CSV table of C-alpha atoms in Angstrom, one decimal:
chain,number,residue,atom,x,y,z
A,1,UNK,CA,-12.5,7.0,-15.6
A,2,UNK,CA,-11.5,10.0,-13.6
A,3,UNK,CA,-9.6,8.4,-10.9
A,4,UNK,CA,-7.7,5.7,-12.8
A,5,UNK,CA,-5.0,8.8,-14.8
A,6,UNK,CA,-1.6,7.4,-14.4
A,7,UNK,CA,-2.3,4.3,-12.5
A,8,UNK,CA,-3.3,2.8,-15.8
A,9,UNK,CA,0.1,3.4,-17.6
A,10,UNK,CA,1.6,0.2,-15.3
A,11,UNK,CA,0.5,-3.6,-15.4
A,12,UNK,CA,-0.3,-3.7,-11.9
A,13,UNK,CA,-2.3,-0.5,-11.8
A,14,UNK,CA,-4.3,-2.2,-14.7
A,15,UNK,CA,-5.1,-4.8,-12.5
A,16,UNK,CA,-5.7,-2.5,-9.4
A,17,UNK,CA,-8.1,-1.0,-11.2
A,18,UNK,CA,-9.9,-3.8,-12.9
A,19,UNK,CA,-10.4,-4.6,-8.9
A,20,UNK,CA,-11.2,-1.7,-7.9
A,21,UNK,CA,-13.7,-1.4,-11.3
A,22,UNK,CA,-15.2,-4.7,-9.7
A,23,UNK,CA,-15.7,-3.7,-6.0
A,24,UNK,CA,-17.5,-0.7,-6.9
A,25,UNK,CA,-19.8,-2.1,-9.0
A,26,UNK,CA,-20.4,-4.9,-5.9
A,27,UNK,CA,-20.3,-2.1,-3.6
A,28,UNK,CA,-17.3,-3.8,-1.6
A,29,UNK,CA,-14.9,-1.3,-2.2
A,30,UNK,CA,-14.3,-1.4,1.6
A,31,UNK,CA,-14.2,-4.8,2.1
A,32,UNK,CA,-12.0,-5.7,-0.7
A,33,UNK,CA,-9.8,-2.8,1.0
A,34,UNK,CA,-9.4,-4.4,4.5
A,35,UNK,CA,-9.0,-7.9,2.6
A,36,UNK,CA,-5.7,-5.9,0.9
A,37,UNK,CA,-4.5,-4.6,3.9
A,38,UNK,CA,-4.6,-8.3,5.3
A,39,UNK,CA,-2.8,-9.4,2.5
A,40,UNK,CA,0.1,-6.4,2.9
A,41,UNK,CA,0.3,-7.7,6.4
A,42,UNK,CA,1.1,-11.0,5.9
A,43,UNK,CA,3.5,-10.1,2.7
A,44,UNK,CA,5.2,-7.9,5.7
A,45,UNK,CA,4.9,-10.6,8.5
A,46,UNK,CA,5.9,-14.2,6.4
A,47,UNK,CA,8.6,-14.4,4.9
A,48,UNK,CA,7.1,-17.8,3.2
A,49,UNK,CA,4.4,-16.1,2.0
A,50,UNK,CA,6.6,-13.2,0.5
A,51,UNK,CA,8.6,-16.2,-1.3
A,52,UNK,CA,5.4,-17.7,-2.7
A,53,UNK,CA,4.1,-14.8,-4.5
A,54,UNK,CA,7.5,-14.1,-5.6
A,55,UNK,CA,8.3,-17.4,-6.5
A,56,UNK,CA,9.1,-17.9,-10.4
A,57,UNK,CA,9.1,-22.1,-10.4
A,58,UNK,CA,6.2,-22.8,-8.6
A,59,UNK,CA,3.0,-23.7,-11.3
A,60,UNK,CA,0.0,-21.8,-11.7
A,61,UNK,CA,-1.8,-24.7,-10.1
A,62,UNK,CA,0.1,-24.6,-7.0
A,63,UNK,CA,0.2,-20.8,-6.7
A,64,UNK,CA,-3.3,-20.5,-7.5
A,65,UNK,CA,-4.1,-23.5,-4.7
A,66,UNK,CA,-1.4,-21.8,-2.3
A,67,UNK,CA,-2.7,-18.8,-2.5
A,68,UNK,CA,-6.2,-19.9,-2.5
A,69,UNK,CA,-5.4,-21.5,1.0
A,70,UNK,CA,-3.9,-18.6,2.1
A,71,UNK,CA,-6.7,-16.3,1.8
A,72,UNK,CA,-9.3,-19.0,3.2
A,73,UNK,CA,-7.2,-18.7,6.1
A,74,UNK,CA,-6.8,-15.1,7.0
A,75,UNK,CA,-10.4,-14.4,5.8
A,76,UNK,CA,-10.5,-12.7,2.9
A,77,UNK,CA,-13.5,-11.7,0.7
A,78,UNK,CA,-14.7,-13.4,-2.5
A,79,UNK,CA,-13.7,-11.2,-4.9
A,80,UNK,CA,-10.4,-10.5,-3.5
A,81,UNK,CA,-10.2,-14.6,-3.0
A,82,UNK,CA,-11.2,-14.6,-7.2
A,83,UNK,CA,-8.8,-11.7,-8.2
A,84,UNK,CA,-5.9,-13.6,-6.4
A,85,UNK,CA,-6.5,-16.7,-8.5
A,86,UNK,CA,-6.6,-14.5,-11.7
A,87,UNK,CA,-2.9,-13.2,-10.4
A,88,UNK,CA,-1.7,-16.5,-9.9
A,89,UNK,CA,-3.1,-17.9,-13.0
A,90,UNK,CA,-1.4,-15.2,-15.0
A,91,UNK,CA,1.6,-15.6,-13.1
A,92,UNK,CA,1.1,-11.9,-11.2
A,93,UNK,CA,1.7,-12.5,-7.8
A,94,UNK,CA,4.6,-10.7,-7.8
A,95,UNK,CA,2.8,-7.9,-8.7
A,96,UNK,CA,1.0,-8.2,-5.7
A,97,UNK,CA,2.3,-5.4,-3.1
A,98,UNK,CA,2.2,-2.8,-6.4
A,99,UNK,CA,-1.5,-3.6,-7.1
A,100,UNK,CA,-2.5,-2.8,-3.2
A,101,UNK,CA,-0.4,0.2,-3.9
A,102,UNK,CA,-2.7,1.3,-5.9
A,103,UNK,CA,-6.2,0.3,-5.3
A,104,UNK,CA,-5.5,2.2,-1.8
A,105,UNK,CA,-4.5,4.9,-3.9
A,106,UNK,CA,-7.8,5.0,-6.1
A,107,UNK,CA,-9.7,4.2,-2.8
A,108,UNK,CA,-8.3,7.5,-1.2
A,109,UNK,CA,-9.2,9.5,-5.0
A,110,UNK,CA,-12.7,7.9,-5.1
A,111,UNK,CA,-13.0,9.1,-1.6
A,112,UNK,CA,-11.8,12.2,-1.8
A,113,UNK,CA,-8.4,12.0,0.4
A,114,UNK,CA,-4.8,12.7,0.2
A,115,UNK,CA,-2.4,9.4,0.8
A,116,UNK,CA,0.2,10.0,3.3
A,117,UNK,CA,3.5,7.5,4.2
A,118,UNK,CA,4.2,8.8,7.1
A,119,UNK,CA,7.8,6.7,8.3
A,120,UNK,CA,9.1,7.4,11.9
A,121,UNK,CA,11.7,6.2,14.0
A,122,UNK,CA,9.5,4.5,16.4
A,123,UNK,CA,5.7,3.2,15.9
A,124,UNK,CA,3.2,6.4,16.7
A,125,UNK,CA,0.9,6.4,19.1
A,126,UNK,CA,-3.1,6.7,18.8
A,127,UNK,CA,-3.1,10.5,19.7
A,128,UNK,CA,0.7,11.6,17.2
A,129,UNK,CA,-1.2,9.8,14.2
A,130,UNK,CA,-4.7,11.6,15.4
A,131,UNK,CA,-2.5,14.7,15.5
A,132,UNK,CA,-0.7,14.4,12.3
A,133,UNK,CA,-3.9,13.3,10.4
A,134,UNK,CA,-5.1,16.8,11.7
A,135,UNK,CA,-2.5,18.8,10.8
A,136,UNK,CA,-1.7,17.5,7.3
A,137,UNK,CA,-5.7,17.6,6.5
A,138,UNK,CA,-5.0,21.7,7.4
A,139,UNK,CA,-2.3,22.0,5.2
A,140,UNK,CA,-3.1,19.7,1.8
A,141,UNK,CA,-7.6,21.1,2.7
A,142,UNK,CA,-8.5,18.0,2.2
A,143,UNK,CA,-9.1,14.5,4.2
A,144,UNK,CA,-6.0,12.2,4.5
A,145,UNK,CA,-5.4,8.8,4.9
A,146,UNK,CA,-2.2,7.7,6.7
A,147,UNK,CA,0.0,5.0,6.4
A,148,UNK,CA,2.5,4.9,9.0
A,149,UNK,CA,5.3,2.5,9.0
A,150,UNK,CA,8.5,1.9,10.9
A,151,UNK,CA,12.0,2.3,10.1
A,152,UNK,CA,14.4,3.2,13.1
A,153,UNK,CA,17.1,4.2,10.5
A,154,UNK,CA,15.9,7.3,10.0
A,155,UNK,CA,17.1,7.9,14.1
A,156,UNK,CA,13.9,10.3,14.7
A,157,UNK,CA,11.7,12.4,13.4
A,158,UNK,CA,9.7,12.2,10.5
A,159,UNK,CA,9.6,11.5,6.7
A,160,UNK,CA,6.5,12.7,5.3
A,161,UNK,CA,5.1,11.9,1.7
A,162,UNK,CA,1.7,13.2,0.1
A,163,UNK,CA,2.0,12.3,-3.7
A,164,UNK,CA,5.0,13.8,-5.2
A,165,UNK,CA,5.7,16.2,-1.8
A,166,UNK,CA,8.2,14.8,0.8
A,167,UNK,CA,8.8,16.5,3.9
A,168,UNK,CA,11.6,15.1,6.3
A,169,UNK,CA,12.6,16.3,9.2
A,170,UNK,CA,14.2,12.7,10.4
A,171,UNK,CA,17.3,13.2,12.8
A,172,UNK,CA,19.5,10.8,10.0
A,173,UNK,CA,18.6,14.0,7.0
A,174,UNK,CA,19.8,16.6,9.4
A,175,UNK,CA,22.7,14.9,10.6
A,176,UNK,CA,23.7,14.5,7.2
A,177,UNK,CA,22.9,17.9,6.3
A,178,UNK,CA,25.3,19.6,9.2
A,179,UNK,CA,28.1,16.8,8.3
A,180,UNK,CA,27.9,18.3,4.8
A,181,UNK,CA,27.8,22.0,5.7
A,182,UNK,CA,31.0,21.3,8.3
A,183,UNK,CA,32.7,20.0,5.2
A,184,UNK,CA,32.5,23.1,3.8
């Protein structure tokens, strides 16, 4: 498959793309991607659920119950709901974050877009992330999806990432960057 290249060469791309294999052939590919997104929130958001798909002494019973109570409640599709089972059958959940990794990354192939992590100092706005969208889309000449997260270490600014590119302009990189010229 054209998309799959690289992603195949981990465990958890195997399994992103035995998903992603699935949803297209239901034609869900959306829907399984908004259930993963759900999923990514709550692995960011509960600190219980991050222990229980990271957890190594809980059985395949209970993690495959856990999580199948998990998913009832935040609403996730079928096949997502199935393919979480297979994980905690296996004993995979902890592969969990990586596989979303990158079944939004054969998403964006299938689709045509560039990925973008786009990390600022503060959360952006409606119009900077319409903006930025723009103005990467100009320079990669292609669509691009963004993910924008959150980390007020970097001070300001932005860190950018499309593939193996990073631009960052954060305050933190430049501050270090004039400490380390005045040293001299």
């Amino acid at each position: 498959m054209e998309t799959t290249g690289g992603i195949q060469a981990s465990l958890s791309g195997r399994y992103a793309v035995a998903l992603f294999d699935l949803a297209r052939d239901g034609k869900t590919l959306d829907t399984v991607a908004a259930s993963l997104a759900a999923i990514k929130t709550a692995i960011a958001e509960s600190s219980d659920f991050k222990g229980l798909i990271n957890s190594p002494v809980l059985s395949r019973d209970a993690a495959g119950k856990t999580i199948a109570a998990v998913a009832s409640a935040i609403s996730i599709d079928p096949l997502t709901t199935n393919f979480l089972g297979v994980l905690a059958q296996n004993r995979r959940l902890s592969q969990l974050p990586a596989v979303i990794r990158a079944y939004e990354t054969l998403l964006s192939n299938h689709k045509g877009e560039a990925r973008a992590e786009v990390t600022s100092a503060h959360p952006l706005t409606k119009t900077q992330l319409t903006a930025l969208t723009k103005g990467l889309k100009a320079r990669v000449g292609r669509d691009v999806a963004v993910e924008a997260k959150v980390d007020p270490a970097i001070l300001g600014g932005l860190v950018v990432k499309i593939g193996s590119q990073m631009i960052d302009s954060s305050i933190r990189t430049r501050l270090n960057s004039l400490a380390l010229a005045m040293k001299g």
